[in-house]
Amino acid sequence: MVWVRVLVGAVWVNGGLEKLLNPNFVQQFSESLQAGGFVSGAPPFFQDFMANSVVPNAGTVAQLVRLAELGIGLALIVGLLTNLAAVGSIVLSLAILLSQGGVRFGTGLGAPEFLNINLLLALVSVVLLASAAAKESSFDEGIAGRRPRLSALLTNRRSRSRSGYSTGTRRYR
């Protein structure tokens, strides 16, 4: 599961770096939104959000998207706040998926439209969120070792105290 976490992180870092290294990204993103890109193909409930919130703030959203992709990716690669990064991966994947029209069956002549990269990233991120094994070899594991009370939150495991009892339980004498 560690490799899956790292690979999902690498996909996000790749997307974020492409946007960061493209000096025209913010302008291209804004122009695409103004022309109806990412809005017209979205489901009706998401079109309203895009038209009323994203389009008027396109420059800011473009910056947030590339920073979010980089942040999520780096956090997943090193395993820092992995659960939070997995939630971010799910939300961002679904937002991109919806802005591109959502899930639908294609014609079989082009790129897959039902199980596309955004839906796949969202589904794998759900697995990462639920998996304790995905938190191995991570900063989260190190933090949980020093702060046992955070263990369940960071690693999806209850830590063991030196006495062998789980933290959070009381030992009666």
mmCIF file of C-alpha atoms in Angstrom:
data_model
loop_
_atom_site.group_PDB
_atom_site.id
_atom_site.type_symbol
_atom_site.label_atom_id
_atom_site.label_comp_id
_atom_site.label_asym_id
_atom_site.label_seq_id
_atom_site.Cartn_x
_atom_site.Cartn_y
_atom_site.Cartn_z
ATOM 1 C CA MET A 1 0.000 0.000 0.000
ATOM 2 C CA VAL A 2 2.961 2.337 0.531
ATOM 3 C CA TRP A 3 3.783 2.098 -3.171
ATOM 4 C CA VAL A 4 0.177 2.892 -4.071
ATOM 5 C CA ARG A 5 0.297 5.967 -1.817
ATOM 6 C CA VAL A 6 3.547 7.112 -3.407
ATOM 7 C CA LEU A 7 2.271 6.543 -6.957
ATOM 8 C CA VAL A 8 -0.936 8.489 -6.319
ATOM 9 C CA GLY A 9 1.215 11.251 -4.842
ATOM 10 C CA ALA A 10 3.447 11.195 -7.925
ATOM 11 C CA VAL A 11 0.409 11.648 -10.194
ATOM 12 C CA TRP A 12 -0.598 14.750 -8.221
ATOM 13 C CA VAL A 13 2.951 16.149 -8.139
ATOM 14 C CA ASN A 14 3.218 15.643 -11.895
ATOM 15 C CA GLY A 15 0.007 17.613 -12.485
ATOM 16 C CA GLY A 16 1.036 20.354 -10.079
ATOM 17 C CA LEU A 17 4.523 20.702 -11.551
ATOM 18 C CA GLU A 18 3.143 20.935 -15.084
ATOM 19 C CA LYS A 19 0.910 23.790 -13.962
ATOM 20 C CA LEU A 20 3.649 25.450 -11.905
ATOM 21 C CA LEU A 21 6.223 25.302 -14.698
ATOM 22 C CA ASN A 22 3.810 26.670 -17.302
ATOM 23 C CA PRO A 23 4.095 30.466 -16.989
ATOM 24 C CA ASN A 24 0.826 30.885 -18.921
ATOM 25 C CA PHE A 25 -1.226 28.426 -16.864
ATOM 26 C CA VAL A 26 -3.246 31.002 -14.909
ATOM 27 C CA GLN A 27 -4.110 32.940 -18.051
ATOM 28 C CA GLN A 28 -4.946 29.772 -20.008
ATOM 29 C CA PHE A 29 -7.121 28.489 -17.159
ATOM 30 C CA SER A 30 -8.970 31.817 -16.936
ATOM 31 C CA GLU A 31 -9.483 32.020 -20.695
ATOM 32 C CA SER A 32 -10.733 28.444 -20.822
ATOM 33 C CA LEU A 33 -13.263 29.153 -18.073
ATOM 34 C CA GLN A 34 -14.401 32.386 -19.733
ATOM 35 C CA ALA A 35 -14.963 30.465 -22.988
ATOM 36 C CA GLY A 36 -17.140 27.937 -21.147
ATOM 37 C CA GLY A 37 -14.534 25.223 -20.726
ATOM 38 C CA PHE A 38 -15.049 23.082 -17.616
ATOM 39 C CA VAL A 39 -18.453 24.745 -17.155
ATOM 40 C CA SER A 40 -20.610 23.734 -20.118
ATOM 41 C CA GLY A 41 -19.837 20.010 -19.800
ATOM 42 C CA ALA A 42 -20.421 19.864 -16.057
ATOM 43 C CA PRO A 43 -23.653 18.503 -14.545
ATOM 44 C CA PRO A 44 -26.246 21.273 -13.920
ATOM 45 C CA PHE A 45 -25.724 21.445 -10.132
ATOM 46 C CA PHE A 46 -21.962 21.834 -10.658
ATOM 47 C CA GLN A 47 -22.367 24.360 -13.492
ATOM 48 C CA ASP A 48 -23.914 26.810 -11.026
ATOM 49 C CA PHE A 49 -20.957 26.433 -8.663
ATOM 50 C CA MET A 50 -18.488 26.836 -11.508
ATOM 51 C CA ALA A 51 -20.264 29.864 -13.022
ATOM 52 C CA ASN A 52 -20.877 31.670 -9.726
ATOM 53 C CA SER A 53 -17.757 30.790 -7.733
ATOM 54 C CA VAL A 54 -14.946 29.531 -9.946
ATOM 55 C CA VAL A 55 -15.240 31.673 -13.111
ATOM 56 C CA PRO A 56 -15.264 35.043 -11.284
ATOM 57 C CA ASN A 57 -12.205 33.943 -9.266
ATOM 58 C CA ALA A 58 -10.397 32.032 -12.013
ATOM 59 C CA GLY A 59 -6.925 33.392 -11.257
ATOM 60 C CA THR A 60 -7.141 32.543 -7.587
ATOM 61 C CA VAL A 61 -8.647 29.120 -8.305
ATOM 62 C CA ALA A 62 -5.856 28.366 -10.809
ATOM 63 C CA GLN A 63 -3.250 29.133 -8.150
ATOM 64 C CA LEU A 64 -5.105 27.047 -5.571
ATOM 65 C CA VAL A 65 -5.426 24.102 -7.961
ATOM 66 C CA ARG A 66 -1.727 23.892 -8.703
ATOM 67 C CA LEU A 67 -0.770 24.376 -5.046
ATOM 68 C CA ALA A 68 -3.342 21.782 -3.974
ATOM 69 C CA GLU A 69 -2.021 19.268 -6.499
ATOM 70 C CA LEU A 70 1.553 19.808 -5.330
ATOM 71 C CA GLY A 71 0.618 19.767 -1.638
ATOM 72 C CA ILE A 72 -1.528 16.647 -1.887
ATOM 73 C CA GLY A 73 1.122 14.891 -3.947
ATOM 74 C CA LEU A 74 4.032 15.719 -1.669
ATOM 75 C CA ALA A 75 2.033 14.842 1.457
ATOM 76 C CA LEU A 76 1.135 11.447 -0.005
ATOM 77 C CA ILE A 77 4.683 10.737 -1.154
ATOM 78 C CA VAL A 78 6.226 11.371 2.263
ATOM 79 C CA GLY A 79 3.204 10.233 4.253
ATOM 80 C CA LEU A 80 2.578 13.461 6.141
ATOM 81 C CA LEU A 81 -1.043 13.913 7.210
ATOM 82 C CA THR A 82 -1.876 11.102 4.815
ATOM 83 C CA ASN A 83 -5.542 10.882 5.756
ATOM 84 C CA LEU A 84 -6.036 14.606 5.142
ATOM 85 C CA ALA A 85 -4.138 14.354 1.837
ATOM 86 C CA ALA A 86 -6.298 11.377 0.814
ATOM 87 C CA VAL A 87 -9.458 13.386 1.535
ATOM 88 C CA GLY A 88 -8.006 16.254 -0.515
ATOM 89 C CA SER A 89 -7.233 13.822 -3.324
ATOM 90 C CA ILE A 90 -10.806 12.535 -3.280
ATOM 91 C CA VAL A 91 -12.327 16.025 -3.299
ATOM 92 C CA LEU A 92 -10.021 17.413 -5.991
ATOM 93 C CA SER A 93 -10.413 14.315 -8.186
ATOM 94 C CA LEU A 94 -14.194 14.509 -7.965
ATOM 95 C CA ALA A 95 -14.204 18.272 -8.636
ATOM 96 C CA ILE A 96 -12.091 17.768 -11.763
ATOM 97 C CA LEU A 97 -14.256 14.814 -12.774
ATOM 98 C CA LEU A 98 -17.441 16.870 -12.433
ATOM 99 C CA SER A 99 -15.969 19.851 -14.268
ATOM 100 C CA GLN A 100 -15.246 17.512 -17.180
ATOM 101 C CA GLY A 101 -18.802 16.224 -17.334
ATOM 102 C CA GLY A 102 -18.845 13.505 -14.696
ATOM 103 C CA VAL A 103 -18.986 9.757 -15.215
ATOM 104 C CA ARG A 104 -20.636 8.451 -18.357
ATOM 105 C CA PHE A 105 -20.240 5.676 -20.872
ATOM 106 C CA GLY A 106 -18.146 6.566 -23.895
ATOM 107 C CA THR A 107 -18.256 5.265 -27.430
ATOM 108 C CA GLY A 108 -15.203 3.045 -27.078
ATOM 109 C CA LEU A 109 -13.405 5.060 -29.751
ATOM 110 C CA GLY A 110 -11.565 7.497 -27.499
ATOM 111 C CA ALA A 111 -10.255 7.758 -23.985
ATOM 112 C CA PRO A 112 -12.321 5.880 -21.378
ATOM 113 C CA GLU A 113 -15.097 8.019 -20.002
ATOM 114 C CA PHE A 114 -16.457 5.802 -17.242
ATOM 115 C CA LEU A 115 -13.356 4.686 -15.355
ATOM 116 C CA ASN A 116 -11.114 7.634 -16.167
ATOM 117 C CA ILE A 117 -8.042 8.817 -14.280
ATOM 118 C CA ASN A 118 -10.007 11.168 -12.004
ATOM 119 C CA LEU A 119 -12.488 8.519 -10.881
ATOM 120 C CA LEU A 120 -9.644 6.028 -10.462
ATOM 121 C CA LEU A 121 -7.657 8.514 -8.318
ATOM 122 C CA ALA A 122 -10.730 9.170 -6.171
ATOM 123 C CA LEU A 123 -11.391 5.450 -5.646
ATOM 124 C CA VAL A 124 -7.756 4.618 -4.866
ATOM 125 C CA SER A 125 -7.638 7.589 -2.483
ATOM 126 C CA VAL A 126 -10.625 6.145 -0.601
ATOM 127 C CA VAL A 127 -8.612 2.928 -0.184
ATOM 128 C CA LEU A 128 -5.587 4.942 1.021
ATOM 129 C CA LEU A 129 -7.772 6.767 3.524
ATOM 130 C CA ALA A 130 -9.085 3.509 4.983
ATOM 131 C CA SER A 131 -5.824 1.566 4.889
ATOM 132 C CA ALA A 132 -3.510 1.390 7.871
ATOM 133 C CA ALA A 133 -0.877 -0.231 5.624
ATOM 134 C CA ALA A 134 -0.739 2.932 3.484
ATOM 135 C CA LYS A 135 0.615 4.827 6.484
ATOM 136 C CA GLU A 136 3.672 2.592 6.931
ATOM 137 C CA SER A 137 7.087 4.139 6.197
ATOM 138 C CA SER A 138 5.636 7.594 6.644
ATOM 139 C CA PHE A 139 6.115 10.713 8.702
ATOM 140 C CA ASP A 140 2.688 9.954 10.191
ATOM 141 C CA GLU A 141 4.059 6.719 11.645
ATOM 142 C CA GLY A 142 6.960 8.600 13.240
ATOM 143 C CA ILE A 143 4.679 11.266 14.688
ATOM 144 C CA ALA A 144 2.308 8.613 16.030
ATOM 145 C CA GLY A 145 5.240 6.892 17.723
ATOM 146 C CA ARG A 146 6.094 10.082 19.601
ATOM 147 C CA ARG A 147 2.474 11.087 20.193
ATOM 148 C CA PRO A 148 0.509 7.870 20.785
ATOM 149 C CA ARG A 149 -2.794 9.695 21.203
ATOM 150 C CA LEU A 150 -2.596 10.743 17.551
ATOM 151 C CA SER A 151 -1.964 7.200 16.360
ATOM 152 C CA ALA A 152 -5.551 6.355 15.419
ATOM 153 C CA LEU A 153 -5.972 9.662 13.602
ATOM 154 C CA LEU A 154 -2.687 9.477 11.684
ATOM 155 C CA THR A 155 -2.210 5.758 11.045
ATOM 156 C CA ASN A 156 -5.681 4.225 11.488
ATOM 157 C CA ARG A 157 -4.220 2.057 14.274
ATOM 158 C CA ARG A 158 -4.444 2.241 18.015
ATOM 159 C CA SER A 159 -1.018 2.533 19.548
ATOM 160 C CA ARG A 160 0.240 0.284 22.301
ATOM 161 C CA SER A 161 1.653 1.767 25.451
ATOM 162 C CA ARG A 162 4.745 0.296 27.109
ATOM 163 C CA SER A 163 2.525 -1.751 29.389
ATOM 164 C CA GLY A 164 0.939 -3.474 26.394
ATOM 165 C CA TYR A 165 -2.458 -1.829 26.837
ATOM 166 C CA SER A 166 -3.979 0.277 24.105
ATOM 167 C CA THR A 167 -3.839 3.982 24.744
ATOM 168 C CA GLY A 168 -7.141 5.446 25.727
ATOM 169 C CA THR A 169 -8.075 2.481 27.925
ATOM 170 C CA ARG A 170 -7.863 2.545 31.680
ATOM 171 C CA ARG A 171 -6.190 -0.107 33.709
ATOM 172 C CA TYR A 172 -7.918 -0.815 36.996
ATOM 173 C CA ARG A 173 -5.977 -2.168 39.965
#
